[in-house]
XYZ file of C-alpha atoms in Angstrom:
270
model
C 99.205 -94.353 -14.655
C 98.087 -97.042 -17.092
C 98.574 -96.088 -20.692
C 95.570 -95.909 -23.008
C 96.669 -98.922 -25.081
C 97.224 -101.096 -22.024
C 93.795 -100.110 -20.637
C 92.087 -101.040 -23.897
C 93.914 -104.359 -23.957
C 92.816 -105.303 -20.419
C 89.232 -104.274 -21.183
C 89.162 -106.503 -24.289
C 90.461 -109.500 -22.323
C 87.782 -108.974 -19.661
C 84.975 -108.759 -22.208
C 86.210 -111.847 -24.028
C 86.347 -113.850 -20.762
C 82.840 -112.729 -19.855
C 81.442 -113.792 -23.256
C 83.097 -117.221 -22.983
C 81.576 -117.688 -19.538
C 78.096 -116.850 -20.845
C 78.450 -119.310 -23.720
C 79.552 -122.141 -21.419
C 76.621 -121.509 -19.039
C 74.163 -121.546 -21.940
C 75.503 -124.866 -23.261
C 75.178 -126.433 -19.795
C 71.577 -125.282 -19.468
C 70.722 -126.601 -22.944
C 72.260 -129.960 -22.118
C 70.239 -130.159 -18.895
C 67.013 -129.139 -20.651
C 67.573 -131.603 -23.474
C 68.180 -134.371 -20.964
C 64.970 -133.564 -19.084
C 62.985 -133.411 -22.307
C 64.393 -136.769 -23.381
C 63.418 -138.368 -20.057
C 59.894 -136.960 -20.321
C 59.617 -138.249 -23.884
C 60.731 -141.743 -22.815
C 58.197 -141.811 -19.982
C 55.421 -140.703 -22.351
C 56.243 -143.407 -24.900
C 56.249 -146.067 -22.166
C 52.865 -144.871 -20.936
C 51.431 -144.899 -24.461
C 52.517 -148.522 -24.897
C 50.505 -149.521 -21.774
C 53.311 -151.735 -20.583
C 51.546 -153.143 -17.524
C 53.124 -155.825 -15.401
C 51.957 -159.396 -16.023
C 52.770 -162.029 -13.436
C 53.476 -165.610 -14.491
C 51.489 -168.207 -12.569
C 50.717 -171.904 -12.671
C 47.204 -173.296 -12.952
C 45.775 -175.161 -10.000
C 42.331 -175.852 -11.499
C 39.423 -174.370 -13.400
C 36.535 -173.246 -11.209
C 33.918 -171.502 -13.351
C 33.531 -169.469 -16.504
C 34.897 -166.356 -14.819
C 37.026 -167.906 -12.071
C 40.134 -170.083 -11.917
C 42.568 -171.157 -9.243
C 46.308 -170.551 -9.640
C 49.448 -170.864 -7.577
C 50.333 -167.319 -6.535
C 53.280 -166.648 -4.233
C 53.550 -170.354 -3.530
C 49.936 -170.973 -2.511
C 46.666 -171.718 -4.353
C 44.549 -168.608 -4.869
C 41.232 -168.164 -6.656
C 41.268 -165.507 -9.373
C 38.023 -163.715 -10.268
C 38.207 -162.223 -13.773
C 37.921 -158.430 -13.742
C 35.091 -156.667 -15.627
C 33.243 -159.802 -16.830
C 30.538 -162.123 -15.532
C 29.621 -165.614 -16.793
C 26.479 -167.633 -15.990
C 26.724 -169.853 -12.918
C 27.172 -173.627 -12.815
C 26.820 -174.431 -9.110
C 25.686 -171.297 -7.309
C 24.028 -172.082 -3.908
C 21.114 -169.757 -4.702
C 21.032 -169.405 -8.497
C 21.905 -173.010 -9.315
C 22.977 -173.876 -12.853
C 22.225 -171.225 -15.471
C 22.032 -171.593 -19.277
C 25.468 -171.235 -20.918
C 27.166 -171.626 -17.548
C 28.591 -175.045 -18.386
C 29.713 -173.886 -21.830
C 31.527 -170.915 -20.263
C 33.187 -173.144 -17.650
C 34.255 -175.719 -20.251
C 35.724 -173.019 -22.483
C 37.692 -171.318 -19.706
C 38.956 -174.608 -18.298
C 40.113 -175.759 -21.731
C 41.947 -172.551 -22.653
C 43.812 -172.271 -19.325
C 44.645 -175.990 -19.143
C 46.111 -175.986 -22.640
C 48.091 -172.765 -22.132
C 51.857 -173.119 -21.857
C 52.117 -169.652 -20.366
C 49.490 -168.421 -17.887
C 49.671 -164.847 -16.591
C 47.616 -162.497 -14.445
C 47.606 -158.701 -14.455
C 46.305 -156.487 -11.664
C 44.675 -153.103 -12.199
C 45.459 -150.012 -10.108
C 42.613 -150.535 -7.605
C 41.948 -153.251 -5.036
C 43.483 -156.640 -5.740
C 40.993 -158.787 -3.794
C 37.207 -158.965 -3.478
C 35.215 -159.488 -0.278
C 35.565 -163.259 -0.678
C 39.352 -163.053 -0.694
C 39.663 -163.859 -4.404
C 42.302 -162.102 -6.472
C 40.885 -159.633 -9.012
C 42.859 -159.716 -12.242
C 43.002 -159.897 -16.013
C 44.029 -163.373 -17.156
C 46.148 -164.268 -20.194
C 46.608 -167.709 -21.748
C 49.615 -167.755 -24.093
C 49.272 -163.982 -24.469
C 45.529 -164.029 -25.238
C 43.107 -162.242 -22.940
C 40.739 -164.891 -21.553
C 38.197 -162.163 -20.782
C 38.158 -161.059 -24.417
C 37.786 -164.636 -25.674
C 34.792 -165.214 -23.377
C 33.130 -161.997 -24.545
C 33.683 -162.829 -28.222
C 31.848 -166.137 -27.873
C 29.001 -164.771 -25.805
C 30.017 -166.733 -22.706
C 30.278 -163.607 -20.551
C 28.967 -160.076 -20.254
C 30.722 -156.883 -19.182
C 29.871 -156.410 -15.506
C 31.118 -155.413 -12.058
C 32.722 -152.237 -13.355
C 34.168 -150.583 -10.273
C 36.649 -147.694 -10.791
C 39.577 -147.479 -10.760
C 39.756 -151.114 -11.965
C 38.543 -150.198 -15.450
C 41.689 -150.430 -17.583
C 40.123 -152.392 -20.474
C 36.427 -151.627 -20.067
C 36.187 -149.706 -23.371
C 37.782 -152.562 -25.337
C 35.546 -155.106 -23.592
C 32.398 -153.113 -24.381
C 33.290 -153.030 -28.084
C 33.789 -156.811 -28.145
C 30.493 -157.327 -26.332
C 28.659 -155.133 -28.827
C 29.942 -157.329 -31.661
C 28.819 -160.494 -29.856
C 25.373 -158.965 -29.333
C 25.063 -158.193 -33.046
C 26.014 -161.782 -33.857
C 23.582 -163.115 -31.208
C 26.355 -165.272 -29.807
C 25.825 -167.363 -26.684
C 24.001 -165.469 -23.952
C 22.807 -162.898 -26.497
C 20.858 -165.476 -28.508
C 17.760 -165.046 -26.343
C 16.473 -161.530 -25.850
C 16.599 -160.252 -22.262
C 18.396 -163.308 -20.901
C 21.441 -161.191 -20.075
C 20.661 -157.862 -18.410
C 22.466 -155.314 -16.290
C 21.336 -157.037 -13.084
C 22.413 -160.528 -14.178
C 21.025 -163.511 -16.067
C 17.324 -164.410 -16.340
C 16.699 -168.076 -17.231
C 12.945 -167.541 -16.800
C 12.734 -165.828 -20.209
C 13.639 -169.158 -21.810
C 10.717 -171.058 -20.306
C 10.784 -173.727 -17.633
C 12.376 -176.471 -19.713
C 14.641 -174.471 -21.980
C 18.365 -174.804 -21.450
C 21.322 -173.874 -23.587
C 21.269 -177.427 -25.038
C 17.652 -177.021 -26.093
C 18.434 -173.654 -27.633
C 21.282 -175.183 -29.600
C 19.055 -177.911 -31.022
C 16.354 -175.374 -31.874
C 18.990 -173.465 -33.749
C 19.681 -176.554 -35.868
C 16.001 -176.726 -36.806
C 15.806 -173.281 -38.330
C 14.995 -173.209 -42.046
C 14.729 -177.010 -42.157
C 11.809 -178.599 -44.018
C 10.364 -181.175 -41.659
C 8.598 -182.966 -44.541
C 11.948 -184.336 -45.701
C 13.543 -184.514 -42.282
C 11.519 -186.965 -40.233
C 13.916 -188.030 -37.481
C 12.770 -186.602 -34.166
C 15.239 -185.297 -31.590
C 14.122 -185.099 -27.985
C 15.878 -183.891 -24.831
C 14.837 -185.297 -21.460
C 16.283 -186.492 -18.175
C 17.547 -189.552 -20.089
C 19.637 -187.364 -22.353
C 19.494 -186.347 -26.029
C 17.763 -189.114 -27.973
C 16.679 -189.344 -31.617
C 13.793 -191.456 -32.917
C 13.405 -192.739 -36.484
C 9.909 -193.480 -37.909
C 10.322 -197.194 -37.074
C 10.957 -196.468 -33.400
C 8.147 -197.779 -31.126
C 8.078 -194.407 -29.381
C 8.111 -192.320 -32.543
C 4.454 -191.216 -32.506
C 4.380 -190.097 -28.886
C 7.771 -188.394 -29.043
C 7.671 -184.617 -28.936
C 10.181 -183.320 -31.465
C 12.326 -180.489 -30.209
C 14.475 -180.689 -33.324
C 14.192 -182.567 -36.616
C 17.059 -184.310 -38.433
C 17.383 -185.480 -41.999
C 19.590 -188.473 -41.155
C 20.833 -190.484 -38.216
C 24.352 -189.272 -38.945
C 23.231 -185.681 -38.561
C 21.550 -186.517 -35.244
C 24.666 -188.251 -33.925
C 26.859 -185.296 -34.898
C 24.518 -183.047 -32.896
C 25.119 -185.194 -29.794
C 21.997 -187.364 -29.932
C 21.864 -191.150 -29.523
C 19.472 -193.875 -30.586
C 16.967 -195.100 -27.966
C 17.845 -198.200 -25.975
C 15.835 -201.207 -27.073
């Protein structure tokens, strides 16, 4: 028979071994849980940073205010800017719309001058029915869509989920442009949800005419007697000694020839 002291000794050893085993198991579980929590935290931080993949491309050419052509995967591809719409310049049905040329010139300039041109896809479809890539475009890190909206050269449009990553930011920028009456927002009801409406500007009004009218605001014509006229011959100014001065319809008045020239007008050919 085992003596009482020896029995107590063996029991103590057993209990001590069991406690050590429990402690080791607990530490292992804590380590595993901490590791999982750390991974989840890292994934959450990455998601919060919105680290979306941007793809470097090379410019082929500018096409329109909201479209460019780039070399993608070794071949030229047209890229239609997501979530924005600019007036047309050479549409087969709509023709040339006010502010269309300004939008095209701006986009072409910013992408041609960029040292680093990138595109970014959203989580939805990557091509439209015309085979154009649908993407956000960045010129030296700047969003081209945002720059167009700031200047009133585009409106927020063609919002088709799930390609809506930046729609809230774009709407805020558009609201600011509307308050400032920039570009397409200068004339009430020109830009609407269904597109652009040149008819609200009158038959002869273009963005160039609107710009010259803008120059005339708050100007006293009594002291500014140089007439500016826009016709098929271009933007021409007439001084009081011009033979066509009396019959010229003034669309804008200038206080000096220098001011007229700066606005893009020229003297009539004699």
